[in-house]
Short mmCIF file of C-alpha atoms in Angstrom, two decimals:
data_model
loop_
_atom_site.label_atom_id
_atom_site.label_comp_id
_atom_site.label_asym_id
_atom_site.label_seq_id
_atom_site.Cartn_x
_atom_site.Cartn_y
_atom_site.Cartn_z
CA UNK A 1 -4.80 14.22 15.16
CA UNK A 2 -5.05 12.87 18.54
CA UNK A 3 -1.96 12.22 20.62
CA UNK A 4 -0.19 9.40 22.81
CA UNK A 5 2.57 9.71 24.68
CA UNK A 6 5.04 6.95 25.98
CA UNK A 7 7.14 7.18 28.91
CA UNK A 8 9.97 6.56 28.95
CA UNK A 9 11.21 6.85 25.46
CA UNK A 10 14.70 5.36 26.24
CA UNK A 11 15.52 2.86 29.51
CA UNK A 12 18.25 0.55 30.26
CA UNK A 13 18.31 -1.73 33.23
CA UNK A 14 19.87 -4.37 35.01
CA UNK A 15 18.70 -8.17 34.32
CA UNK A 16 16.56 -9.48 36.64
CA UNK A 17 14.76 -6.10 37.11
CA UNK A 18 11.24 -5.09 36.17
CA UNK A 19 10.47 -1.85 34.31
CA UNK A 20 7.33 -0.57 33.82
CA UNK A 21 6.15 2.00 30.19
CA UNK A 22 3.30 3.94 30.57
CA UNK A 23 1.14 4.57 27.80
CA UNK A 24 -1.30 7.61 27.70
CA UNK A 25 -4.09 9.05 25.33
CA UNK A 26 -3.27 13.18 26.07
CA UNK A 27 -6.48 13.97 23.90
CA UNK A 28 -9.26 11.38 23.95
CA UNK A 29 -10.72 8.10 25.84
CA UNK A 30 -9.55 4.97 24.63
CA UNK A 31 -11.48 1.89 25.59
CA UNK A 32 -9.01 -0.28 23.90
CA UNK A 33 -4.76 -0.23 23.55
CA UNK A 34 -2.68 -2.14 21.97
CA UNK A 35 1.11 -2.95 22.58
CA UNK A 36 3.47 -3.70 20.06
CA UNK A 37 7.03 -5.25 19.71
CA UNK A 38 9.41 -4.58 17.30
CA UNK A 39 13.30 -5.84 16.50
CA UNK A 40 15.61 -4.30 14.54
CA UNK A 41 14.85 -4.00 10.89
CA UNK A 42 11.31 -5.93 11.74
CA UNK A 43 7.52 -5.18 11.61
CA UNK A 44 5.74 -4.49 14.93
CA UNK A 45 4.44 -7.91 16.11
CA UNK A 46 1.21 -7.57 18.37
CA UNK A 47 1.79 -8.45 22.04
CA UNK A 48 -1.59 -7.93 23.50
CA UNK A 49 -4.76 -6.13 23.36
CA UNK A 50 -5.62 -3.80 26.64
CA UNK A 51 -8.90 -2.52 27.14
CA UNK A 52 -10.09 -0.43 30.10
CA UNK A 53 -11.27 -2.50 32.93
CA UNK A 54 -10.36 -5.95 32.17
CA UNK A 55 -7.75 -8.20 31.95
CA UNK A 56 -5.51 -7.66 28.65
CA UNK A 57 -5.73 -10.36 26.07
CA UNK A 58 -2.45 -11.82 24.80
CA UNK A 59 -1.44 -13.25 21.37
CA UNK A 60 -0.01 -16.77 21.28
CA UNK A 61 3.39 -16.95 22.62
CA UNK A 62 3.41 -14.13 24.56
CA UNK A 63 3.63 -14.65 28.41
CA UNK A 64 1.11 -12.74 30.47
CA UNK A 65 3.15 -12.92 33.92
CA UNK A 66 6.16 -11.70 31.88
CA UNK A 67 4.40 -9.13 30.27
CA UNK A 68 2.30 -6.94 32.66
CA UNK A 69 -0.65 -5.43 31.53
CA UNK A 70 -2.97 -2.78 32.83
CA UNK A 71 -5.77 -0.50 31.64
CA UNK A 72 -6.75 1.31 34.76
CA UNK A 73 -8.53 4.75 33.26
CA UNK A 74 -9.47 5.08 30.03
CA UNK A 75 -6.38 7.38 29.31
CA UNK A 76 -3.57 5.02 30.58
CA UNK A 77 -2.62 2.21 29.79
CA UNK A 78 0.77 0.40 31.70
CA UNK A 79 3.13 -2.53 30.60
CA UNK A 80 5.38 -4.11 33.03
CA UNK A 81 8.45 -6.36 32.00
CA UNK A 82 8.88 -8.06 34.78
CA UNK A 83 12.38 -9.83 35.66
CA UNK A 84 14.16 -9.01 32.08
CA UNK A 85 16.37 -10.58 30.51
CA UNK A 86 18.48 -9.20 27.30
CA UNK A 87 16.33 -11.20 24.98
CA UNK A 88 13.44 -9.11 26.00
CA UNK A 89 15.76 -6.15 24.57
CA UNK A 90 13.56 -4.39 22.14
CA UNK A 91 11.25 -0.98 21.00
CA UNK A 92 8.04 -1.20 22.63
CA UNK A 93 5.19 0.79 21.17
CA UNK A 94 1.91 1.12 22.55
CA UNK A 95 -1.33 2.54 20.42
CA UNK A 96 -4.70 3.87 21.48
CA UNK A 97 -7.51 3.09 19.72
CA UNK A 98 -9.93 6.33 19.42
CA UNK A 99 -13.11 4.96 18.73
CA UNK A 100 -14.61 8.13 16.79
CA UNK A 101 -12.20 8.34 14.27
CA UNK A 102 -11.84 4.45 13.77
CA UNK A 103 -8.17 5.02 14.11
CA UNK A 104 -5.28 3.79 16.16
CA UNK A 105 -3.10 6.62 16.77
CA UNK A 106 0.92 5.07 18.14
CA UNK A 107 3.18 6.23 20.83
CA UNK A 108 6.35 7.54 19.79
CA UNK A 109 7.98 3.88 21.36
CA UNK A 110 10.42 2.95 24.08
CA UNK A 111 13.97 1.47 23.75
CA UNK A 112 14.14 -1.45 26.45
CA UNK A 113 17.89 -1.92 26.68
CA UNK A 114 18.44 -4.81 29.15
CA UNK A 115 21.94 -5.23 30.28
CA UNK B 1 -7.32 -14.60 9.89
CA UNK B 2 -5.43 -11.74 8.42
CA UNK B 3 -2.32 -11.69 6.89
CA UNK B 4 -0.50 -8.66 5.04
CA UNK B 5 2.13 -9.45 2.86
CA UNK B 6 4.81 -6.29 1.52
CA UNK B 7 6.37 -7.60 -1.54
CA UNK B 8 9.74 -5.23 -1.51
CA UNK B 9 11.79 -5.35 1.95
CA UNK B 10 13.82 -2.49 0.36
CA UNK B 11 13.67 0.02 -2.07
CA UNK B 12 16.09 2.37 -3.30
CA UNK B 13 15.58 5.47 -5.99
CA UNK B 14 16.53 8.46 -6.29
CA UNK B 15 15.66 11.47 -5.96
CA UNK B 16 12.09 12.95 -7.74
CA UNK B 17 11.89 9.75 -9.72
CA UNK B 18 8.21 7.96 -8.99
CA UNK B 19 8.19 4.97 -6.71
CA UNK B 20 5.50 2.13 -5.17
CA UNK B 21 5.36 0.32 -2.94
CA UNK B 22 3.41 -2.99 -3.13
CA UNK B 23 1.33 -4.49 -0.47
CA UNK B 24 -1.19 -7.09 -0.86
CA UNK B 25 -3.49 -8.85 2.19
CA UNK B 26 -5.28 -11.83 2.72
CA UNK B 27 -9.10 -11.65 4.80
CA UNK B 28 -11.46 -13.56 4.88
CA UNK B 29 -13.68 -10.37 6.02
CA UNK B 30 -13.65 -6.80 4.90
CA UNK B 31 -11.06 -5.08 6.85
CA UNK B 32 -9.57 -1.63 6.75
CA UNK B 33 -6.35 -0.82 4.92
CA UNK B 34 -3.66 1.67 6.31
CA UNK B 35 -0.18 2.55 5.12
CA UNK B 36 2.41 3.97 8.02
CA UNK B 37 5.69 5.74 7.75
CA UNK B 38 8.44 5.41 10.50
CA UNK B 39 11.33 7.74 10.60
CA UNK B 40 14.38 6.22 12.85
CA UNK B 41 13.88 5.68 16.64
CA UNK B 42 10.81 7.05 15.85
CA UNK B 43 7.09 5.72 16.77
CA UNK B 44 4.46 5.15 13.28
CA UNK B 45 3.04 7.83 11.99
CA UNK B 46 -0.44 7.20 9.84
CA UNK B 47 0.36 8.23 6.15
CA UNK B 48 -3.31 7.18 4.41
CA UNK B 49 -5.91 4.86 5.26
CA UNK B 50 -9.04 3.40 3.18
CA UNK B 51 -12.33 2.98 5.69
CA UNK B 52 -15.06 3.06 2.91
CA UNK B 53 -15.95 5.02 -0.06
CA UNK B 54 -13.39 6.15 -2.96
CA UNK B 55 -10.82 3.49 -3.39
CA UNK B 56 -8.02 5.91 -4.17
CA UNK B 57 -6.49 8.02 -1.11
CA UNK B 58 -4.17 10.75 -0.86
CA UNK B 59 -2.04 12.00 1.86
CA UNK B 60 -1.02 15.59 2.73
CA UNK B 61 2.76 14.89 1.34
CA UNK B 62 2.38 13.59 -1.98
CA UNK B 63 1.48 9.93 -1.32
CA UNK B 64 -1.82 8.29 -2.82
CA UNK B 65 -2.81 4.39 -2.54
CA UNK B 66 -5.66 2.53 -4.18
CA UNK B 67 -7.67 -0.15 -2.95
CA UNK B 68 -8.10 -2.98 -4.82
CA UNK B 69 -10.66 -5.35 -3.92
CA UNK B 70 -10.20 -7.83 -6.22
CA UNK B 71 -6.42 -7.91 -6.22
CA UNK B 72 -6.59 -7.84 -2.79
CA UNK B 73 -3.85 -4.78 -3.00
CA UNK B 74 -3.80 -1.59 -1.23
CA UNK B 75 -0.15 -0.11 -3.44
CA UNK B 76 1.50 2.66 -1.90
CA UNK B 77 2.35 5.53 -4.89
CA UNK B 78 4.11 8.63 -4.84
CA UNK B 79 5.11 10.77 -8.11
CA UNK B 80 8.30 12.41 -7.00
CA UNK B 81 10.11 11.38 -4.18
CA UNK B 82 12.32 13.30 -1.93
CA UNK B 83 15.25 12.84 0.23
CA UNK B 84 12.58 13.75 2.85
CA UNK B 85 10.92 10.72 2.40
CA UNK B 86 13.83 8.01 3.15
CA UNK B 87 11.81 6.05 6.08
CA UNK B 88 10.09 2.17 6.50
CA UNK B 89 6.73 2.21 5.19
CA UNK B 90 4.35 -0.26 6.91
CA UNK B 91 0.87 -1.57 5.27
CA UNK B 92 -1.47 -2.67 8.10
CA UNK B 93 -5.10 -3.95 7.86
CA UNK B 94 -7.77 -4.54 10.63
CA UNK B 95 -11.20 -6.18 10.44
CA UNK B 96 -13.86 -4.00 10.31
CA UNK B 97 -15.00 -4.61 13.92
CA UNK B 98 -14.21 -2.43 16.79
CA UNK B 99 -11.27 -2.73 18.94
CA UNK B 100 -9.40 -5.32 16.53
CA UNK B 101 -5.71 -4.66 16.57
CA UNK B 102 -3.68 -3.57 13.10
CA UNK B 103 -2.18 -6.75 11.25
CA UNK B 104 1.60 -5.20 10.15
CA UNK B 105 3.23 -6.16 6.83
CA UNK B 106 7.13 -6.38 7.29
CA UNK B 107 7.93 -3.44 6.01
CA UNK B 108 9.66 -1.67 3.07
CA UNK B 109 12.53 0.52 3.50
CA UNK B 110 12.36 3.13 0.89
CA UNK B 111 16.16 5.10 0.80
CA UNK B 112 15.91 8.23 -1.53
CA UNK B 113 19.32 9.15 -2.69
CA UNK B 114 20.38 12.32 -5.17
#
């Protein structure tokens, strides 16, 4: 199956710094990403649609100058946390949608650890 | 809008006895129905998905699911567990549209002990 890679997997930071997870499709073009949030013990809760080119769409409650999006290339896809606080403390899981095999394939995730 | 609902937040058996896992979803428009393992600190791995066709699928490892349209159920199945399999088990759905996100259930821990 295809293949996406997060980086980094694991990052802990000061709060009031911004950190930035790069998501990438290794094996295919993907028009269209999707970032996830999950808490402990919790389902992954949609943060915002990315596609290629444009400016991401964001669920309800989710705040876009927190939350950094951008889909430069069709392989890469970036989120920025920008001026974290603990609460934003979480796994962070991107997904890239490959459009021939109707599937989203998911990045192994990234541990946000904000001190 | 779509909403997925995973009956059992936890469930323990042991080991080779059969297990399932219930999930049942709510759309007003067809949608497609996937079922996603994730082992700790790990990212989701797909475990089956129904797109069209025969409603009953089967993964590599042992796992089947059958869609039921008129239940509205898409129950996760496996014969004979294994220690192997201790991980959360997330349904998901998404419209049949391109680019929609997945819609995740909460999850069901499944713990296989001998």
């Amino acid at each position: 199956g295809a293949v996406v890679s997060q980086h980094p997997s694991r990052v802990i930071c000061k709060s009031g710094t911004s950190v930035k997870i790069e998501c990438r499709s290794l094996d295919f073009q993907a028009t269209t990403m999707f970032w996830y949030r999950q808490f402990p013990k919790q389902s992954l809760m949609l943060m915002a649609t990315s596609n290629e080119g444009s400016k991401a769409t964001y669920e309800q409650g989710v705040e876009k100058d927190k939350f950094l999006i951008n889909h430069a290339s069709l392989t890469l896809s970036t989120l920025t946390v920008t001026s974290a606080h603990p609460e934003d403390s979480s796994f962070y899981i991107c997904s890239a949608r490959d459009p021939a095999l109707r599937e989203q394939f998911f990045g192994p995730g990234t541990r946000l650890t904000v001190l | 809008a779509q909403s997925v609902t995973q009956l059992d937040s936890q469930v323990p058996v042991f080991e080779e006895a059969p297990v399932e896992l219930r999930c049942n979803y709510s759309s007003s428009v067809s949608v497609y129905l996937f079922w996603y393992v994730q082992y700790p600190n790990q990212g989701l791995q797909l475990l089956l998905k129904y797109l069209s066709g025969s409603t009953l699928v089967k993964s590599i490892n042992g796992f089947e699911a059958e869609f039921n349209k008129s239940q509205t159920s898409f129950h996760l199945r496996k014969p004979s567990v294994h220690i192997s399999d201790t991980a959360e088990y997330f349904c998901a759905v998404s419209v049949i549209q391109a680019g929609t996100a997945l819609i995740f259930g909460k999850g069901t821990t499944l713990s296989v002990s001998s």
